[in-house]
């Protein structure tokens, strides 16, 4: 057992649904992102089922994994979307997504992005400052439109996660302080091209406890009551994303318990609940498949140099994140087990995928870097002029190529030599 649903050993060979990683590597090469349709579908369904008793909209956070095949599967399941750029809006539209189920988050939306989103008639703008509200009012006025707005407040709750992915503390750049929300709503009564439709927050990512979600929801409910007593009508309450997943030995709450907590903390209000899950939807539905190029034994360390690197999967280098690394073929007992440093070919000491992994390896062995479905490919770069990996989606015994591996020519196709 790999411990990740959709990913299992059969006769000692790691399979995604019914297809072995060996077969995928032969057909599509490495490095390659591999996703399970069943794993994605089951995560989405778990969210839906947990919300059965409550009016709700699931707005998948596109930045976690923005491949249009993935977005399209979510469209077909009924999902809405949380976008953070005009580019993501175009992806959602290309994938067949409904702008009326799309919310637009982010601290730095520019005028072009606002125009694009207004023209598409999105569900709402999650506005993060008074300055942004002023610009949105002006642009909506130019277009003779009324912008639907939800104010993102910063509830000042400690998400107890990595500082780079904590967003709901008062020192973070996100949202407006709870104490200022009322004043902003009041000020904006005079903005003719703004209509407040919601209230929202997002306190961070990879949360493994329910407490912070509960605290944030309660602060939101209090604020909502205060705004309503001022005569404001609000149609939805957006509680953001952030539910964590198991990378190794974390014990995050189940999707069911998480949603139950949100519903319980907001039971005294009737507004529709929106959530914006990213990682919990797709994180454990994907892996990064890589091949061992060289084994290098020094007096201090045993290195396995693999063909995937920090440009393909940045999380270990960026956050010191841990991903399980599993052999595509298990129990090669003829080989000696070592504590391997799993490193890529990039010229940075931070270029590693895992430290001290007990593996028995030989040249050419395939490895699966698990839980790489979220913030994997979407954060990939071309550093060291490396083409980004291919992406494939497994559905039962069928494998679909959902993104071709980039060619080197594509990498410099937009560059020009001066005369
Ligand atoms: C990143 C982000 C999300 C998704 O967070 P996850 O931890 O992946 O669920 C949701 N909402 C906003 C505003 C975000 O920035």
CSV table of C-alpha atoms and ligand atoms in Angstrom, one decimal:
chain,number,residue,atom,x,y,z
A,1,UNK,CA,0.0,0.0,0.0
A,2,UNK,CA,1.2,3.5,-0.8
A,3,UNK,CA,-1.3,5.0,1.7
A,4,UNK,CA,-2.6,7.4,-1.0
A,5,UNK,CA,-6.0,6.4,-2.5
A,6,UNK,CA,-5.7,5.9,-6.3
A,7,UNK,CA,-2.0,4.9,-5.9
A,8,UNK,CA,-1.2,1.3,-4.9
A,9,UNK,CA,1.4,-1.4,-5.3
A,10,UNK,CA,0.3,-4.3,-7.4
A,11,UNK,CA,2.9,-7.1,-7.6
A,12,UNK,CA,5.4,-4.7,-6.1
A,13,UNK,CA,4.9,-2.2,-8.9
A,14,UNK,CA,3.4,1.2,-8.0
A,15,UNK,CA,0.2,1.8,-10.0
A,16,UNK,CA,-1.9,4.9,-10.5
A,17,UNK,CA,-5.4,3.4,-10.8
A,18,UNK,CA,-4.8,0.5,-13.2
A,19,UNK,CA,-1.6,1.7,-14.9
A,20,UNK,CA,2.0,1.1,-13.7
A,21,UNK,CA,4.4,4.0,-13.4
A,22,UNK,CA,6.9,2.0,-15.5
A,23,UNK,CA,4.4,2.0,-18.4
A,24,UNK,CA,3.8,5.7,-18.0
A,25,UNK,CA,7.6,6.5,-18.0
A,26,UNK,CA,8.1,4.4,-21.1
A,27,UNK,CA,5.3,6.1,-23.0
A,28,UNK,CA,5.6,9.7,-21.8
A,29,UNK,CA,9.2,10.0,-20.4
A,30,UNK,CA,10.3,11.6,-17.2
A,31,UNK,CA,10.0,13.9,-15.3
A,32,UNK,CA,6.2,13.7,-15.6
A,33,UNK,CA,3.3,14.7,-13.4
A,34,UNK,CA,0.7,11.9,-13.1
A,35,UNK,CA,-2.8,12.5,-11.8
A,36,UNK,CA,-5.6,10.2,-10.8
A,37,UNK,CA,-9.1,11.1,-12.0
A,38,UNK,CA,-10.7,8.9,-9.4
A,39,UNK,CA,-8.7,10.6,-6.6
A,40,UNK,CA,-9.8,14.1,-7.8
A,41,UNK,CA,-13.4,13.0,-8.2
A,42,UNK,CA,-13.6,11.5,-4.8
A,43,UNK,CA,-12.1,14.6,-3.1
A,44,UNK,CA,-14.6,16.8,-4.9
A,45,UNK,CA,-17.5,14.5,-4.0
A,46,UNK,CA,-16.5,14.4,-0.4
A,47,UNK,CA,-16.8,18.2,-0.2
A,48,UNK,CA,-20.2,18.1,-2.0
A,49,UNK,CA,-21.5,15.4,0.3
A,50,UNK,CA,-20.4,17.1,3.4
A,51,UNK,CA,-22.3,20.2,2.3
A,52,UNK,CA,-25.5,18.4,1.5
A,53,UNK,CA,-27.6,20.2,4.2
A,54,UNK,CA,-26.3,23.7,3.4
A,55,UNK,CA,-26.6,26.1,0.5
A,56,UNK,CA,-23.0,26.3,-0.8
A,57,UNK,CA,-20.6,26.8,-3.7
A,58,UNK,CA,-17.2,25.1,-3.9
A,59,UNK,CA,-14.8,27.5,-5.6
A,60,UNK,CA,-11.7,25.4,-6.4
A,61,UNK,CA,-8.5,27.5,-6.0
A,62,UNK,CA,-7.1,27.4,-9.6
A,63,UNK,CA,-3.6,28.3,-8.5
A,64,UNK,CA,-3.1,24.9,-6.9
A,65,UNK,CA,-3.2,23.2,-10.3
A,66,UNK,CA,-4.5,25.1,-13.3
A,67,UNK,CA,-4.2,22.5,-16.1
A,68,UNK,CA,-7.3,23.0,-18.2
A,69,UNK,CA,-8.0,19.2,-18.3
A,70,UNK,CA,-8.2,19.3,-14.4
A,71,UNK,CA,-10.3,22.4,-14.5
A,72,UNK,CA,-12.6,20.8,-17.0
A,73,UNK,CA,-13.1,17.7,-14.9
A,74,UNK,CA,-14.1,20.0,-12.0
A,75,UNK,CA,-16.5,22.0,-14.3
A,76,UNK,CA,-18.2,18.7,-15.1
A,77,UNK,CA,-18.5,17.9,-11.4
A,78,UNK,CA,-20.2,21.2,-10.8
A,79,UNK,CA,-17.4,23.2,-9.3
A,80,UNK,CA,-16.9,26.9,-9.2
A,81,UNK,CA,-13.5,28.6,-9.1
A,82,UNK,CA,-11.3,31.0,-7.1
A,83,UNK,CA,-9.0,32.9,-9.4
A,84,UNK,CA,-6.1,35.2,-8.6
A,85,UNK,CA,-5.3,36.6,-12.1
A,86,UNK,CA,-6.8,37.4,-15.5
A,87,UNK,CA,-4.8,34.5,-16.8
A,88,UNK,CA,-6.6,32.1,-14.5
A,89,UNK,CA,-9.9,33.6,-15.6
A,90,UNK,CA,-9.0,32.8,-19.2
A,91,UNK,CA,-8.1,29.3,-18.2
A,92,UNK,CA,-11.5,28.8,-16.4
A,93,UNK,CA,-13.3,30.1,-19.4
A,94,UNK,CA,-11.2,27.9,-21.8
A,95,UNK,CA,-12.0,24.9,-19.6
A,96,UNK,CA,-15.8,25.6,-19.9
A,97,UNK,CA,-16.1,27.0,-16.3
A,98,UNK,CA,-19.0,29.3,-15.4
A,99,UNK,CA,-17.9,32.9,-14.6
A,100,UNK,CA,-21.1,33.1,-12.4
A,101,UNK,CA,-19.5,30.5,-10.2
A,102,UNK,CA,-16.1,32.3,-10.2
A,103,UNK,CA,-14.7,34.6,-7.5
A,104,UNK,CA,-11.6,36.8,-8.0
A,105,UNK,CA,-9.1,37.0,-5.1
A,106,UNK,CA,-5.7,38.7,-4.7
A,107,UNK,CA,-4.2,41.9,-3.4
A,108,UNK,CA,-3.0,43.3,-6.7
A,109,UNK,CA,-5.7,43.0,-9.4
A,110,UNK,CA,-4.8,45.5,-12.1
A,111,UNK,CA,-7.2,47.5,-14.3
A,112,UNK,CA,-7.0,45.1,-17.3
A,113,UNK,CA,-7.9,42.2,-15.0
A,114,UNK,CA,-10.8,44.1,-13.5
A,115,UNK,CA,-12.1,44.9,-17.0
A,116,UNK,CA,-11.8,41.3,-18.1
A,117,UNK,CA,-13.6,40.0,-15.1
A,118,UNK,CA,-16.4,42.6,-15.3
A,119,UNK,CA,-16.9,41.8,-19.0
A,120,UNK,CA,-17.1,38.1,-18.1
A,121,UNK,CA,-19.7,38.8,-15.4
A,122,UNK,CA,-17.9,36.9,-12.6
A,123,UNK,CA,-19.8,36.1,-9.3
A,124,UNK,CA,-17.7,38.5,-7.3
A,125,UNK,CA,-14.5,40.4,-6.6
A,126,UNK,CA,-12.9,39.5,-3.3
A,127,UNK,CA,-11.6,43.0,-2.6
A,128,UNK,CA,-8.6,43.5,-0.3
A,129,UNK,CA,-8.3,47.3,0.2
A,130,UNK,CA,-10.1,50.6,-0.1
A,131,UNK,CA,-7.7,51.6,-2.9
A,132,UNK,CA,-8.7,48.5,-4.9
A,133,UNK,CA,-12.4,49.3,-4.2
A,134,UNK,CA,-11.9,52.9,-5.6
A,135,UNK,CA,-10.3,51.6,-8.8
A,136,UNK,CA,-12.9,48.9,-9.3
A,137,UNK,CA,-15.7,51.5,-8.8
A,138,UNK,CA,-14.1,53.7,-11.5
A,139,UNK,CA,-13.6,50.9,-14.0
A,140,UNK,CA,-17.1,49.5,-13.5
A,141,UNK,CA,-18.4,53.1,-14.0
A,142,UNK,CA,-16.5,53.4,-17.3
A,143,UNK,CA,-18.1,50.1,-18.4
A,144,UNK,CA,-21.5,51.1,-17.2
A,145,UNK,CA,-21.6,48.1,-14.8
A,146,UNK,CA,-22.0,47.4,-11.1
A,147,UNK,CA,-19.2,45.3,-9.6
A,148,UNK,CA,-20.3,42.6,-7.1
A,149,UNK,CA,-17.9,42.8,-4.2
A,150,UNK,CA,-17.0,40.7,-1.2
A,151,UNK,CA,-14.7,42.4,1.2
A,152,UNK,CA,-11.8,40.2,2.3
A,153,UNK,CA,-11.1,40.7,6.0
A,154,UNK,CA,-8.1,39.6,7.9
A,155,UNK,CA,-9.4,37.9,11.0
A,156,UNK,CA,-6.0,37.9,12.8
A,157,UNK,CA,-6.1,34.2,13.5
A,158,UNK,CA,-2.9,32.1,13.8
A,159,UNK,CA,-3.3,29.3,11.2
A,160,UNK,CA,-0.3,27.5,12.8
A,161,UNK,CA,1.2,26.7,9.4
A,162,UNK,CA,4.4,27.6,7.6
A,163,UNK,CA,5.0,31.4,7.8
A,164,UNK,CA,5.1,31.7,4.0
A,165,UNK,CA,1.6,30.2,3.6
A,166,UNK,CA,0.0,31.9,6.7
A,167,UNK,CA,-2.2,34.7,5.4
A,168,UNK,CA,-4.7,35.6,8.2
A,169,UNK,CA,-2.4,37.3,10.8
A,170,UNK,CA,-2.6,41.1,11.1
A,171,UNK,CA,1.0,41.5,9.9
A,172,UNK,CA,0.2,39.7,6.6
A,173,UNK,CA,-0.5,41.6,3.4
A,174,UNK,CA,-3.9,40.1,2.9
A,175,UNK,CA,-7.4,41.5,3.6
A,176,UNK,CA,-8.5,44.5,5.6
A,177,UNK,CA,-8.5,44.5,9.4
A,178,UNK,CA,-11.8,43.4,10.9
A,179,UNK,CA,-12.0,46.7,12.8
A,180,UNK,CA,-11.9,48.6,9.4
A,181,UNK,CA,-14.4,46.5,7.6
A,182,UNK,CA,-17.4,48.4,8.8
A,183,UNK,CA,-15.9,51.8,7.9
A,184,UNK,CA,-15.0,50.5,4.4
A,185,UNK,CA,-18.5,49.1,3.9
A,186,UNK,CA,-19.9,52.5,5.0
A,187,UNK,CA,-17.6,54.5,2.8
A,188,UNK,CA,-18.4,52.4,-0.2
A,189,UNK,CA,-22.2,53.1,0.2
A,190,UNK,CA,-21.3,56.2,-1.8
A,191,UNK,CA,-19.7,54.2,-4.7
A,192,UNK,CA,-22.4,53.9,-7.3
A,193,UNK,CA,-20.7,51.1,-9.2
A,194,UNK,CA,-20.1,48.7,-6.3
A,195,UNK,CA,-22.6,46.3,-4.8
A,196,UNK,CA,-21.6,44.4,-1.7
A,197,UNK,CA,-22.7,40.8,-2.0
A,198,UNK,CA,-20.4,38.9,0.3
A,199,UNK,CA,-17.8,38.8,3.1
A,200,UNK,CA,-14.7,36.7,2.9
A,201,UNK,CA,-11.5,35.5,4.6
A,202,UNK,CA,-8.7,33.0,3.9
A,203,UNK,CA,-6.4,32.4,6.8
A,204,UNK,CA,-3.6,30.3,5.2
A,205,UNK,CA,-2.8,27.0,3.7
A,206,UNK,CA,-2.0,23.4,4.9
A,207,UNK,CA,-3.9,23.9,8.1
A,208,UNK,CA,-4.0,20.6,10.1
A,209,UNK,CA,-6.3,21.7,12.9
A,210,UNK,CA,-9.9,22.8,13.0
A,211,UNK,CA,-9.4,25.4,15.7
A,212,UNK,CA,-8.2,28.3,13.5
A,213,UNK,CA,-11.1,27.7,11.0
A,214,UNK,CA,-13.5,27.8,13.9
A,215,UNK,CA,-12.1,31.0,15.3
A,216,UNK,CA,-12.0,32.7,11.9
A,217,UNK,CA,-15.7,31.6,11.1
A,218,UNK,CA,-16.8,33.0,14.5
A,219,UNK,CA,-15.1,36.3,13.9
A,220,UNK,CA,-16.8,36.5,10.5
A,221,UNK,CA,-20.2,35.7,11.9
A,222,UNK,CA,-19.8,38.5,14.5
A,223,UNK,CA,-18.7,41.0,11.8
A,224,UNK,CA,-21.6,39.9,9.6
A,225,UNK,CA,-24.1,40.6,12.4
A,226,UNK,CA,-22.5,44.0,12.9
A,227,UNK,CA,-22.7,44.9,9.2
A,228,UNK,CA,-26.3,43.6,9.0
A,229,UNK,CA,-27.3,45.8,12.0
A,230,UNK,CA,-26.0,48.7,9.8
A,231,UNK,CA,-28.5,47.7,7.2
A,232,UNK,CA,-26.1,45.9,4.8
A,233,UNK,CA,-27.4,43.0,2.9
A,234,UNK,CA,-24.9,40.2,2.3
A,235,UNK,CA,-25.7,37.1,0.2
A,236,UNK,CA,-22.7,34.9,0.9
A,237,UNK,CA,-20.0,34.1,3.4
A,238,UNK,CA,-16.7,32.9,1.8
A,239,UNK,CA,-14.5,31.1,4.3
A,240,UNK,CA,-11.6,30.6,1.9
A,241,UNK,CA,-9.5,27.5,1.5
A,242,UNK,CA,-6.6,26.1,3.5
A,243,UNK,CA,-7.5,22.6,4.6
A,244,UNK,CA,-4.3,20.6,4.9
A,245,UNK,CA,-3.4,17.2,3.5
A,246,UNK,CA,-1.2,14.3,4.7
A,247,UNK,CA,2.2,14.5,3.1
A,248,UNK,CA,3.8,12.1,5.6
A,249,UNK,CA,2.6,11.8,9.2
A,250,UNK,CA,0.3,14.8,9.5
A,251,UNK,CA,-3.2,14.1,10.6
A,252,UNK,CA,-5.3,16.8,9.1
A,253,UNK,CA,-9.1,16.8,9.7
A,254,UNK,CA,-11.2,14.9,7.1
A,255,UNK,CA,-13.0,17.0,4.5
A,256,UNK,CA,-16.2,15.9,6.2
A,257,UNK,CA,-15.2,17.1,9.6
A,258,UNK,CA,-13.8,20.4,8.2
A,259,UNK,CA,-17.0,21.2,6.4
A,260,UNK,CA,-19.1,20.1,9.4
A,261,UNK,CA,-17.1,22.6,11.5
A,262,UNK,CA,-17.7,25.4,9.1
A,263,UNK,CA,-21.4,24.6,8.9
A,264,UNK,CA,-21.7,24.4,12.7
A,265,UNK,CA,-19.8,27.7,13.3
A,266,UNK,CA,-22.1,29.5,10.9
A,267,UNK,CA,-25.4,27.7,11.7
A,268,UNK,CA,-27.0,30.9,13.0
A,269,UNK,CA,-26.9,32.6,9.6
A,270,UNK,CA,-28.7,31.7,6.4
A,271,UNK,CA,-26.2,33.1,3.9
A,272,UNK,CA,-24.8,30.7,1.2
A,273,UNK,CA,-21.4,29.4,2.2
A,274,UNK,CA,-18.5,29.5,-0.3
A,275,UNK,CA,-15.2,27.8,0.2
A,276,UNK,CA,-12.0,27.9,-1.9
A,277,UNK,CA,-10.2,24.6,-1.5
A,278,UNK,CA,-7.0,24.0,-3.6
A,279,UNK,CA,-4.6,21.6,-1.9
A,280,UNK,CA,-7.2,19.4,-0.3
A,281,UNK,CA,-8.9,18.9,-3.7
A,282,UNK,CA,-5.8,17.9,-5.9
A,283,UNK,CA,-2.8,17.6,-3.6
A,284,UNK,CA,-3.0,13.8,-3.0
A,285,UNK,CA,-4.4,13.2,-6.5
A,286,UNK,CA,-1.0,13.7,-8.2
A,287,UNK,CA,2.7,12.6,-8.1
A,288,UNK,CA,5.9,13.6,-9.8
A,289,UNK,CA,7.5,10.7,-11.6
A,290,UNK,CA,11.3,10.9,-12.0
A,291,UNK,CA,14.2,8.7,-13.0
A,292,UNK,CA,17.4,8.1,-11.1
A,293,UNK,CA,20.3,9.3,-13.3
A,294,UNK,CA,23.3,8.7,-11.1
A,295,UNK,CA,24.1,7.3,-7.7
A,296,UNK,CA,26.9,9.2,-6.1
A,297,UNK,CA,28.5,7.9,-2.8
A,298,UNK,CA,30.8,10.2,-0.9
A,299,UNK,CA,32.3,9.6,2.5
A,300,UNK,CA,29.6,11.8,4.0
A,301,UNK,CA,26.5,11.3,1.9
A,302,UNK,CA,24.7,9.1,-0.6
A,303,UNK,CA,23.2,11.1,-3.4
A,304,UNK,CA,20.6,9.9,-5.9
A,305,UNK,CA,20.7,12.4,-8.7
A,306,UNK,CA,17.3,12.3,-10.4
A,307,UNK,CA,16.0,14.0,-13.5
A,308,UNK,CA,13.4,16.1,-11.7
A,309,UNK,CA,14.5,19.3,-9.9
A,310,UNK,CA,13.4,22.3,-8.0
A,311,UNK,CA,12.2,23.9,-11.2
A,312,UNK,CA,9.7,21.0,-11.5
A,313,UNK,CA,8.7,20.8,-7.9
A,314,UNK,CA,9.6,23.9,-5.8
A,315,UNK,CA,8.0,23.1,-2.5
A,316,UNK,CA,11.0,21.3,-0.8
A,317,UNK,CA,13.4,24.1,-1.8
A,318,UNK,CA,10.9,26.9,-1.0
A,319,UNK,CA,9.3,25.7,2.3
A,320,UNK,CA,11.5,22.8,3.3
A,321,UNK,CA,8.4,20.8,2.4
A,322,UNK,CA,8.4,17.0,2.9
A,323,UNK,CA,7.1,14.7,0.1
A,324,UNK,CA,7.1,11.0,0.4
A,325,UNK,CA,9.3,9.4,-2.2
A,326,UNK,CA,8.4,5.9,-3.2
A,327,UNK,CA,10.1,3.4,-5.6
A,328,UNK,CA,8.1,2.5,-8.7
A,329,UNK,CA,9.3,-1.1,-8.0
A,330,UNK,CA,9.5,-2.3,-4.5
A,331,UNK,CA,11.7,-4.9,-2.8
A,332,UNK,CA,14.7,-5.0,-4.9
A,333,UNK,CA,16.4,-6.8,-2.1
A,334,UNK,CA,19.6,-7.6,-4.0
A,335,UNK,CA,20.6,-3.9,-3.5
A,336,UNK,CA,22.0,-2.3,-0.4
A,337,UNK,CA,19.7,0.2,1.4
A,338,UNK,CA,21.2,3.7,1.9
A,339,UNK,CA,20.0,6.9,3.4
A,340,UNK,CA,19.7,8.8,0.1
A,341,UNK,CA,19.7,12.6,-0.6
A,342,UNK,CA,17.3,12.8,-3.5
A,343,UNK,CA,18.7,15.8,-5.6
A,344,UNK,CA,18.1,17.3,-9.0
A,345,UNK,CA,20.6,18.5,-11.7
A,346,UNK,CA,20.2,22.2,-10.9
A,347,UNK,CA,23.1,24.3,-9.7
A,348,UNK,CA,21.8,25.1,-6.3
A,349,UNK,CA,22.3,23.3,-3.0
A,350,UNK,CA,18.6,24.0,-2.3
A,351,UNK,CA,17.8,21.7,-5.3
A,352,UNK,CA,16.6,18.7,-3.5
A,353,UNK,CA,13.3,16.7,-3.4
A,354,UNK,CA,14.0,14.8,-0.2
A,355,UNK,CA,16.7,14.2,2.5
A,356,UNK,CA,17.7,10.9,4.1
A,357,UNK,CA,15.3,8.6,2.4
A,358,UNK,CA,15.9,4.9,3.0
A,359,UNK,CA,15.9,3.3,-0.4
A,360,UNK,CA,17.6,0.6,-2.3
A,361,UNK,CA,18.4,2.0,-5.7
A,362,UNK,CA,20.2,1.4,-8.9
A,363,UNK,CA,20.8,3.6,-11.9
A,364,UNK,CA,17.7,4.1,-14.0
A,365,UNK,CA,15.2,3.3,-11.2
A,366,UNK,CA,11.9,5.3,-11.2
A,367,UNK,CA,10.8,7.2,-8.1
A,368,UNK,CA,7.4,8.7,-7.3
A,369,UNK,CA,7.4,12.0,-5.4
A,370,UNK,CA,4.0,11.7,-3.8
A,371,UNK,CA,1.4,14.4,-3.0
A,372,UNK,CA,2.6,16.6,-5.8
A,373,UNK,CA,-0.8,17.4,-7.3
A,374,UNK,CA,-1.1,20.8,-5.7
A,375,UNK,CA,1.5,23.7,-6.1
A,376,UNK,CA,3.6,21.3,-8.2
A,377,UNK,CA,3.3,22.0,-11.9
A,378,UNK,CA,1.6,25.3,-11.2
A,379,UNK,CA,4.8,26.6,-9.5
A,380,UNK,CA,7.2,25.0,-12.0
A,381,UNK,CA,9.7,27.3,-13.8
A,382,UNK,CA,12.2,27.0,-16.6
A,383,UNK,CA,15.2,27.7,-14.4
A,384,UNK,CA,18.5,26.3,-15.9
A,385,UNK,CA,16.6,26.3,-19.2
A,386,UNK,CA,14.8,23.1,-18.4
A,387,UNK,CA,11.6,22.4,-20.1
A,388,UNK,CA,8.7,21.9,-17.7
A,389,UNK,CA,7.5,18.3,-17.4
A,390,UNK,CA,4.7,16.6,-19.2
A,391,UNK,CA,1.4,16.0,-17.3
A,392,UNK,CA,-0.8,12.9,-17.7
A,393,UNK,CA,-4.2,12.0,-16.3
A,394,UNK,CA,-5.0,8.3,-15.5
A,395,UNK,CA,-8.6,7.2,-15.7
A,396,UNK,CA,-8.9,3.5,-15.0
A,397,UNK,CA,-6.6,1.8,-17.5
A,398,UNK,CA,-6.4,4.8,-19.8
A,399,UNK,CA,-3.7,7.5,-19.7
A,400,UNK,CA,-4.3,10.9,-21.3
A,401,UNK,CA,-1.5,13.3,-22.1
A,402,UNK,CA,-2.9,16.6,-20.7
A,403,UNK,CA,0.2,18.7,-21.3
A,404,UNK,CA,3.0,18.0,-23.6
A,405,UNK,CA,6.5,18.3,-22.3
A,406,UNK,CA,7.9,21.7,-23.4
A,407,UNK,CA,10.5,21.8,-26.2
A,408,UNK,CA,13.7,23.8,-25.8
A,409,UNK,CA,12.7,25.9,-28.8
A,410,UNK,CA,9.6,27.0,-27.1
A,411,UNK,CA,11.7,28.3,-24.2
A,412,UNK,CA,13.4,31.0,-26.3
A,413,UNK,CA,10.8,31.4,-29.0
A,414,UNK,CA,9.9,34.9,-27.6
A,415,UNK,CA,13.5,36.1,-27.2
A,416,UNK,CA,15.3,38.4,-29.7
A,417,UNK,CA,18.9,39.0,-30.5
A,418,UNK,CA,19.7,42.7,-31.0
A,419,UNK,CA,21.5,43.9,-34.2
B,1,LIG,C1,-4.3,29.9,-2.2
B,1,LIG,C2,-5.6,30.3,-1.9
B,1,LIG,C3,-6.6,29.4,-1.7
B,1,LIG,C4,-6.4,27.9,-1.7
B,1,LIG,O1,-5.6,27.5,-0.6
B,1,LIG,P1,-5.4,25.9,-0.3
B,1,LIG,O2,-4.6,25.9,0.9
B,1,LIG,O3,-4.7,25.3,-1.5
B,1,LIG,O4,-6.8,25.3,-0.1
B,1,LIG,C5,-7.9,29.8,-1.4
B,1,LIG,N1,-8.2,31.1,-1.4
B,1,LIG,C6,-7.3,32.1,-1.5
B,1,LIG,C7,-7.7,33.5,-1.5
B,1,LIG,C8,-6.0,31.7,-1.8
B,1,LIG,O5,-5.0,32.7,-1.9
